[in-house]
Amino acid sequence: MQRPTSVSVASWIWLGCALLGTVAVSNILLATEFIAVFVGAGGTEEELAASQVIGVAGVIGAVIAMAAVAIQVVAAVELRDGARWARVLLTISAALALVGALIDLTDWSAWVLVAANVVALVLAYGESASAYLDAQRRGAASVPVAGAGSTTTTRRQHA
């Protein structure tokens, strides 16, 4: 079965959302460093220690956010190839985007991200997308691996 346009468009939307996620990573780093500088500027020893904790927390938050972006990129590409698990991961990603928007109701960019995720969800759960993902799942076949004596499951790729 040929990949429907809705799956391709949903995948591209989620790739765009991941790109926007990299902006969030830079915002995390900038905000925590900005706070750390002002907390530690000419402060006491306790304030300097607090600024270091804030800086480390920012780096940890940024690493977690980049891992989430990487997972979203992989899932968006795998969705195009017909992986049903990718749709589940991207649904979770959309839910997290909503939670992020609810944390700060005034952040318009978070609401743009939520709207993009909703459009991608509608496309990914549409009739043609579901039929495509079901067909891809049924298309898996057991093929012997050369020289290994065991079998592996491969997915048929459709352009």
XYZ file of N, CA, C and O in Angstrom:
636
model
N 0.842 -1.178 0.000
C 0.000 0.000 0.000
C 0.886 1.241 0.000
O 1.867 1.311 0.727
N 0.530 2.204 -0.837
C 1.292 3.440 -0.925
C 1.005 4.333 0.284
O -0.129 4.392 0.760
N 2.044 4.991 0.759
C 1.900 5.865 1.922
C 0.970 7.027 1.581
O 1.192 7.738 0.607
N -0.063 7.236 2.402
C -0.975 8.355 2.146
C -0.315 9.698 2.465
O 0.607 9.773 3.295
N -0.788 10.720 1.823
C -0.270 12.067 2.036
C -0.426 12.495 3.489
O 0.441 13.194 4.028
N -1.494 12.061 4.135
C -1.737 12.470 5.525
C -0.605 12.009 6.453
O -0.205 12.741 7.363
N -0.059 10.828 6.203
C 1.049 10.328 7.023
C 2.307 11.158 6.766
O 3.015 11.530 7.703
N 2.569 11.471 5.504
C 3.743 12.289 5.175
C 3.632 13.679 5.791
O 4.596 14.187 6.374
N 2.461 14.295 5.681
C 2.265 15.642 6.224
C 2.391 15.622 7.750
O 3.054 16.484 8.339
N 1.785 14.627 8.399
C 1.887 14.514 9.859
C 3.341 14.351 10.277
O 3.799 14.976 11.241
N 4.080 13.547 9.544
C 5.490 13.334 9.851
C 6.277 14.638 9.721
O 7.088 14.969 10.592
N 6.042 15.380 8.659
C 6.733 16.659 8.472
C 6.349 17.665 9.558
O 7.207 18.437 10.019
N 5.092 17.681 9.952
C 4.670 18.582 11.031
C 5.423 18.245 12.307
O 5.926 19.138 13.005
N 5.520 16.954 12.638
C 6.223 16.567 13.856
C 7.722 16.847 13.762
O 8.352 17.171 14.762
N 8.289 16.755 12.581
C 9.688 17.151 12.426
C 9.847 18.652 12.681
O 10.813 19.089 13.312
N 8.888 19.439 12.206
C 8.901 20.880 12.477
C 8.744 21.178 13.959
O 9.403 22.080 14.497
N 7.889 20.414 14.634
C 7.715 20.583 16.085
C 9.014 20.253 16.816
O 9.370 20.926 17.790
N 9.731 19.251 16.340
C 11.014 18.903 16.952
C 12.017 20.034 16.756
O 12.767 20.375 17.671
N 12.006 20.636 15.580
C 12.888 21.774 15.321
C 12.559 22.924 16.277
O 13.452 23.551 16.833
N 11.282 23.161 16.478
C 10.861 24.187 17.433
C 11.294 23.805 18.852
O 11.580 24.682 19.660
N 11.365 22.516 19.124
C 11.825 22.044 20.429
C 13.267 22.412 20.706
O 13.655 22.626 21.860
N 14.079 22.519 19.653
C 15.464 22.940 19.866
C 15.535 24.391 20.331
O 16.451 24.764 21.061
N 14.560 25.199 19.934
C 14.484 26.575 20.425
C 14.203 26.562 21.925
O 14.777 27.348 22.682
N 13.348 25.654 22.354
C 13.051 25.536 23.786
C 14.308 25.166 24.565
O 14.517 25.656 25.680
N 15.140 24.328 23.990
C 16.390 23.940 24.655
C 17.274 25.167 24.860
O 17.812 25.384 25.946
N 17.401 25.969 23.828
C 18.232 27.177 23.973
C 17.617 28.135 24.988
O 18.337 28.785 25.748
N 16.296 28.209 25.024
C 15.633 29.064 26.022
C 15.906 28.573 27.440
O 16.110 29.384 28.348
N 15.904 27.274 27.634
C 16.197 26.710 28.962
C 17.604 27.108 29.391
O 17.825 27.579 30.507
N 18.554 26.930 28.491
C 19.943 27.257 28.825
C 20.122 28.752 29.085
O 20.775 29.151 30.055
N 19.533 29.575 28.239
C 19.662 31.021 28.418
C 19.011 31.484 29.710
O 19.579 32.302 30.440
N 17.821 30.983 29.995
C 17.108 31.420 31.201
C 17.844 31.024 32.467
O 17.999 31.830 33.386
N 18.320 29.793 32.520
C 18.988 29.354 33.753
C 20.331 30.041 33.926
O 20.703 30.378 35.047
N 21.056 30.272 32.842
C 22.320 30.995 32.955
C 22.070 32.450 33.350
O 22.806 33.020 34.142
N 21.031 33.055 32.815
C 20.671 34.428 33.150
C 20.349 34.542 34.643
O 20.841 35.426 35.329
N 19.555 33.597 35.124
C 19.205 33.594 36.551
C 20.455 33.346 37.393
O 20.685 34.013 38.392
N 21.269 32.391 36.965
C 22.472 32.053 37.723
C 23.426 33.237 37.823
O 24.027 33.473 38.860
N 23.543 34.006 36.753
C 24.430 35.165 36.772
C 23.949 36.195 37.789
O 24.718 36.734 38.571
N 22.636 36.454 37.793
C 22.122 37.465 38.716
C 22.106 36.986 40.165
O 22.293 37.769 41.075
N 21.884 35.699 40.367
C 21.917 35.175 41.728
C 23.340 35.221 42.265
O 23.585 35.570 43.410
N 24.304 34.887 41.405
C 25.682 34.803 41.850
C 26.445 36.116 41.789
O 27.564 36.198 42.259
N 25.878 37.150 41.211
C 26.595 38.412 41.034
C 26.829 39.096 42.381
O 25.914 39.597 43.002
N 28.062 39.094 42.802
C 28.432 39.783 44.028
C 27.733 39.265 45.263
O 27.576 39.987 46.243
N 27.329 38.016 45.233
C 26.581 37.468 46.353
C 27.460 36.761 47.360
O 28.679 36.691 47.230
N 26.782 36.270 48.349
C 27.472 35.516 49.388
C 27.839 34.137 48.856
O 27.487 33.766 47.738
N 28.530 33.375 49.688
C 28.927 32.028 49.299
C 27.699 31.151 49.036
O 27.695 30.334 48.110
N 26.651 31.319 49.827
C 25.409 30.546 49.625
C 24.754 30.909 48.296
O 24.246 30.042 47.585
N 24.759 32.196 47.965
C 24.163 32.630 46.705
C 24.957 32.106 45.510
O 24.389 31.750 44.481
N 26.273 32.064 45.637
C 27.105 31.514 44.565
C 26.837 30.023 44.375
O 26.780 29.532 43.242
N 26.657 29.308 45.475
C 26.329 27.877 45.395
C 24.967 27.689 44.732
O 24.778 26.780 43.914
N 24.018 28.566 45.067
C 22.683 28.483 44.454
C 22.760 28.739 42.956
O 22.072 28.075 42.166
N 23.604 29.661 42.524
C 23.731 29.946 41.094
C 24.306 28.745 40.346
O 23.923 28.468 39.223
N 25.223 28.011 40.996
C 25.776 26.813 40.363
C 24.707 25.733 40.222
O 24.644 25.041 39.199
N 23.863 25.593 41.228
C 22.771 24.613 41.167
C 21.805 24.975 40.040
O 21.360 24.102 39.279
N 21.492 26.260 39.918
C 20.593 26.706 38.850
C 21.201 26.407 37.482
O 20.522 25.919 36.574
N 22.486 26.678 37.315
C 23.157 26.399 36.045
C 23.159 24.925 35.703
O 22.883 24.533 34.568
N 23.446 24.073 36.690
C 23.444 22.616 36.469
C 22.030 22.130 36.145
O 21.846 21.290 35.261
N 21.034 22.674 36.844
C 19.644 22.281 36.570
C 19.266 22.641 35.129
O 18.560 21.886 34.452
N 19.750 23.782 34.656
C 19.481 24.173 33.274
C 20.102 23.220 32.281
O 19.474 22.850 31.282
N 21.317 22.806 32.541
C 21.989 21.862 31.642
C 21.258 20.523 31.644
O 21.035 19.924 30.590
N 20.854 20.052 32.814
C 20.112 18.788 32.896
C 18.789 18.898 32.146
O 18.416 18.005 31.379
N 18.086 20.002 32.348
C 16.824 20.221 31.628
C 17.027 20.258 30.129
O 16.230 19.700 29.363
N 18.098 20.889 29.682
C 18.390 20.970 28.254
C 18.724 19.600 27.675
O 18.302 19.272 26.561
N 19.471 18.796 28.410
C 19.817 17.449 27.931
C 18.550 16.594 27.804
O 18.363 15.880 26.806
N 17.678 16.686 28.790
C 16.415 15.936 28.728
C 15.579 16.405 27.545
O 15.014 15.588 26.799
N 15.504 17.714 27.347
C 14.732 18.255 26.221
C 15.326 17.824 24.881
O 14.586 17.489 23.947
N 16.649 17.788 24.758
C 17.275 17.349 23.505
C 17.037 15.860 23.255
O 16.862 15.449 22.107
N 17.017 15.067 24.316
C 16.706 13.642 24.160
C 15.273 13.485 23.645
O 15.013 12.655 22.760
N 14.360 14.290 24.186
C 12.964 14.231 23.724
C 12.858 14.655 22.260
O 12.103 14.054 21.483
N 13.619 15.662 21.862
C 13.625 16.109 20.464
C 14.158 14.992 19.564
O 13.585 14.716 18.508
N 15.228 14.341 19.979
C 15.804 13.249 19.180
C 14.814 12.101 19.027
O 14.658 11.543 17.930
N 14.131 11.757 20.111
C 13.131 10.689 20.047
C 11.999 11.083 19.104
O 11.514 10.265 18.317
N 11.594 12.344 19.151
C 10.519 12.812 18.277
C 10.945 12.756 16.810
O 10.144 12.372 15.954
N 12.175 13.097 16.510
C 12.662 13.035 15.127
C 12.652 11.591 14.627
O 12.159 11.301 13.528
N 13.169 10.676 15.430
C 13.193 9.261 15.043
C 11.762 8.747 14.841
O 11.469 8.064 13.852
N 10.874 9.078 15.759
C 9.488 8.611 15.659
C 8.799 9.188 14.421
O 8.039 8.480 13.743
N 9.056 10.445 14.104
C 8.431 11.055 12.923
C 8.888 10.374 11.643
O 8.088 10.117 10.740
N 10.163 10.034 11.571
C 10.682 9.327 10.392
C 10.114 7.911 10.336
O 9.707 7.434 9.270
N 10.067 7.237 11.465
C 9.534 5.869 11.499
C 8.034 5.829 11.194
O 7.549 4.845 10.637
N 7.319 6.878 11.548
C 5.888 6.935 11.215
C 5.709 6.882 9.704
O 4.827 6.173 9.206
N 6.534 7.609 8.984
C 6.441 7.589 7.519
C 6.678 6.193 6.971
O 6.135 5.823 5.942
N 7.503 5.416 7.667
C 7.795 4.051 7.216
C 6.744 3.043 7.677
O 6.871 1.860 7.397
N 5.753 3.510 8.432
C 4.650 2.636 8.815
C 4.726 2.044 10.201
O 4.036 1.058 10.489
N 5.516 2.597 11.085
C 5.642 2.056 12.445
C 4.525 2.599 13.331
O 4.434 3.804 13.574
N 3.686 1.690 13.808
C 2.566 2.100 14.677
C 3.061 2.637 16.017
O 2.464 3.532 16.581
N 4.159 2.085 16.535
C 4.690 2.545 17.818
C 5.087 4.017 17.748
O 5.032 4.726 18.750
N 5.495 4.472 16.562
C 5.894 5.865 16.399
C 4.701 6.788 16.609
O 4.826 7.856 17.208
N 3.540 6.364 16.149
C 2.331 7.173 16.332
C 2.005 7.302 17.815
O 1.600 8.368 18.279
N 2.230 6.242 18.570
C 1.990 6.281 20.023
C 2.957 7.260 20.691
O 2.544 8.096 21.509
N 4.238 7.179 20.348
C 5.225 8.100 20.925
C 4.917 9.554 20.570
O 5.042 10.446 21.408
N 4.499 9.779 19.344
C 4.186 11.138 18.925
C 2.913 11.654 19.584
O 2.779 12.853 19.841
N 1.997 10.763 19.909
C 0.808 11.151 20.664
C 1.198 11.590 22.073
O 0.699 12.593 22.591
N 2.116 10.859 22.670
C 2.616 11.234 24.001
C 3.328 12.581 23.919
O 3.161 13.447 24.786
N 4.078 12.790 22.867
C 4.767 14.064 22.654
C 3.766 15.217 22.550
O 3.981 16.299 23.103
N 2.658 14.968 21.850
C 1.618 15.998 21.722
C 0.991 16.304 23.080
O 0.709 17.473 23.396
N 0.788 15.284 23.886
C 0.230 15.501 25.227
C 1.186 16.326 26.079
O 0.766 17.216 26.826
N 2.475 16.053 25.965
C 3.468 16.825 26.718
C 3.520 18.277 26.244
O 3.740 19.187 27.043
N 3.308 18.497 24.945
C 3.263 19.869 24.428
C 2.079 20.618 25.039
O 2.189 21.799 25.389
N 0.959 19.931 25.201
C -0.213 20.548 25.823
C 0.071 20.889 27.282
O -0.262 21.983 27.751
N 0.699 19.976 27.991
C 1.057 20.235 29.392
C 1.982 21.450 29.475
O 1.807 22.321 30.330
N 2.942 21.518 28.567
C 3.851 22.663 28.538
C 3.121 23.967 28.291
O 3.444 24.996 28.893
N 2.135 23.943 27.428
C 1.357 25.159 27.155
C 0.501 25.542 28.353
O 0.308 26.726 28.637
N 0.006 24.538 29.065
C -0.826 24.825 30.238
C -0.010 25.373 31.402
O -0.551 26.066 32.262
N 1.277 25.081 31.423
C 2.138 25.611 32.485
C 2.240 27.124 32.377
O 2.211 27.831 33.373
N 2.366 27.619 31.152
C 2.402 29.068 30.929
C 1.377 29.416 29.859
O 1.655 29.344 28.664
N 0.202 29.808 30.292
C -0.904 30.084 29.371
C -0.637 31.279 28.463
O -1.290 31.439 27.442
N 0.327 32.118 28.806
C 0.600 33.322 28.014
C 1.634 33.103 26.921
O 1.868 33.991 26.110
N 2.263 31.945 26.876
C 3.299 31.669 25.879
C 2.639 31.269 24.560
O 2.219 30.122 24.370
N 2.568 32.214 23.637
C 1.870 31.963 22.373
C 2.555 30.890 21.538
O 1.902 30.143 20.814
N 3.889 30.784 21.618
C 4.594 29.784 20.808
C 4.248 28.363 21.258
O 4.206 27.442 20.442
N 3.979 28.204 22.550
C 3.569 26.884 23.042
C 2.207 26.509 22.473
O 1.968 25.340 22.142
N 1.337 27.485 22.327
C 0.006 27.207 21.766
C 0.083 26.921 20.264
O -0.689 26.120 19.732
N 1.034 27.545 19.579
C 1.256 27.223 18.161
C 1.718 25.776 18.042
O 1.259 25.024 17.172
N 2.587 25.371 18.948
C 3.075 23.994 18.977
C 1.928 23.019 19.257
O 1.834 21.967 18.621
N 1.053 23.371 20.180
C -0.110 22.523 20.471
C -1.000 22.409 19.236
O -1.446 21.306 18.880
N -1.257 23.528 18.563
C -2.099 23.497 17.362
C -1.476 22.612 16.279
O -2.181 21.816 15.638
N -0.168 22.718 16.087
C 0.514 21.881 15.091
C 0.400 20.406 15.460
O 0.158 19.549 14.598
N 0.543 20.097 16.744
C 0.414 18.708 17.203
C -0.999 18.185 16.989
O -1.174 17.020 16.628
N -1.989 19.027 17.215
C -3.380 18.592 17.009
C -3.611 18.265 15.531
O -4.217 17.237 15.200
N -3.123 19.120 14.639
C -3.273 18.859 13.202
C -2.578 17.542 12.836
O -3.140 16.704 12.128
N -1.365 17.348 13.336
C -0.629 16.112 13.043
C -1.355 14.890 13.600
O -1.396 13.838 12.953
N -1.935 15.021 14.792
C -2.693 13.904 15.375
C -3.903 13.543 14.524
O -4.172 12.360 14.279
N -4.637 14.553 14.088
C -5.817 14.295 13.247
C -5.398 13.570 11.974
O -6.037 12.597 11.551
N -4.305 14.020 11.371
C -3.822 13.370 10.148
C -3.332 11.946 10.416
O -3.595 11.030 9.643
N -2.617 11.748 11.515
C -2.029 10.440 11.815
C -3.064 9.410 12.242
O -2.824 8.211 12.127
N -4.203 9.870 12.764
C -5.243 8.938 13.189
C -6.409 8.878 12.202
O -7.433 8.266 12.496
N -6.253 9.494 11.049
C -7.291 9.430 10.025
C -7.431 8.031 9.451
O -6.597 7.140 9.686
N -8.482 7.854 8.679
C -8.780 6.536 8.108
C -7.656 6.013 7.215
O -7.224 4.873 7.348
N -7.175 6.876 6.324
C -6.142 6.413 5.385
C -4.835 6.109 6.117
O -4.149 5.147 5.787
N -4.500 6.918 7.121
C -3.277 6.679 7.889
C -3.374 5.378 8.670
O -2.436 4.580 8.694
N -4.515 5.140 9.304
C -4.698 3.899 10.060
C -4.647 2.681 9.151
O -4.042 1.666 9.497
N -5.263 2.793 7.976
C -5.229 1.681 7.023
C -3.794 1.404 6.569
O -3.374 0.248 6.456
N -3.047 2.458 6.327
C -1.646 2.315 5.913
C -0.816 1.644 7.011
O -0.058 0.717 6.747
N -0.968 2.105 8.249
C -0.194 1.528 9.349
C -0.581 0.076 9.598
O 0.277 -0.752 9.902
N -1.875 -0.243 9.454
C -2.317 -1.632 9.594
C -1.723 -2.511 8.490
O -1.285 -3.626 8.744
N -1.715 -1.986 7.270
C -1.163 -2.752 6.144
C 0.338 -2.971 6.327
O 0.849 -4.054 6.026
N 1.030 -1.972 6.842
C 2.462 -2.119 7.074
C 2.733 -3.175 8.142
O 3.675 -3.936 8.044
N 1.891 -3.194 9.154
C 2.060 -4.180 10.226
C 1.809 -5.596 9.706
O 2.526 -6.525 10.050
N 0.793 -5.749 8.884
C 0.499 -7.071 8.313
C 1.551 -7.482 7.299
O 1.738 -8.657 7.042
N 2.280 -6.513 6.732
C 3.289 -6.792 5.718
C 4.588 -7.326 6.283
O 5.468 -7.705 5.532
N 4.729 -7.365 7.619
C 5.958 -7.886 8.229
C 6.035 -9.377 7.970
O 5.066 -10.099 8.059
N 7.236 -9.834 7.631
C 7.409 -11.254 7.333
C 8.656 -11.766 8.031
O 9.596 -11.038 8.272
N 8.664 -13.037 8.326
C 9.835 -13.664 8.939
C 10.779 -14.101 7.842
O 10.396 -14.836 6.940
N 12.018 -13.628 7.914
C 13.012 -13.939 6.898
C 14.250 -14.469 7.600
O 14.706 -13.874 8.572
N 14.819 -15.610 7.133
C 16.024 -16.122 7.784
C 17.209 -15.174 7.574
O 17.369 -14.609 6.515
N 18.015 -15.027 8.609
C 19.222 -14.219 8.528
C 20.335 -15.125 8.029
O 20.532 -16.217 8.546
N 21.084 -14.646 7.050
C 22.126 -15.471 6.435
C 23.176 -15.879 7.462
O 23.751 -15.042 8.134
N 23.383 -17.177 7.586
C 24.424 -17.717 8.436
C 24.125 -17.712 9.928
O 24.919 -18.182 10.707
N 23.011 -17.185 10.345
C 22.734 -17.092 11.787
C 21.868 -18.241 12.276
O 21.888 -18.549 13.453
N 21.089 -18.832 11.401
C 20.233 -19.941 11.814
C 18.988 -19.492 12.560
O 18.194 -20.301 12.991
N 18.815 -18.183 12.745
C 17.614 -17.672 13.410
C 16.823 -16.847 12.407
O 17.211 -16.688 11.269
N 15.688 -16.329 12.847
C 14.881 -15.486 11.967
C 14.776 -14.095 12.538
O 14.911 -13.877 13.730
N 14.542 -13.186 11.651
C 14.329 -11.801 12.059
C 13.105 -11.262 11.323
O 12.761 -11.766 10.263
N 12.466 -10.292 11.897
C 11.304 -9.692 11.241
C 11.730 -8.429 10.516
O 12.403 -7.585 11.094
N 11.359 -8.361 9.246
C 11.654 -7.163 8.487
C 10.358 -6.539 8.004
O 9.349 -7.233 7.836
N 10.398 -5.243 7.800
C 9.224 -4.524 7.325
C 9.440 -4.189 5.863
O 10.516 -3.769 5.465
N 8.412 -4.355 5.060
C 8.494 -3.963 3.667
C 8.446 -2.448 3.597
O 7.593 -1.823 4.220
N 9.327 -1.869 2.847
C 9.380 -0.422 2.711
C 8.585 -0.025 1.474
O 8.725 -0.614 0.418
N 7.771 1.006 1.624
C 6.988 1.555 0.513
C 7.349 3.016 0.341
O 7.446 3.749 1.306
N 7.538 3.420 -0.866
C 7.882 4.826 -1.131
C 6.680 5.714 -1.115
O 5.587 5.395 -1.136
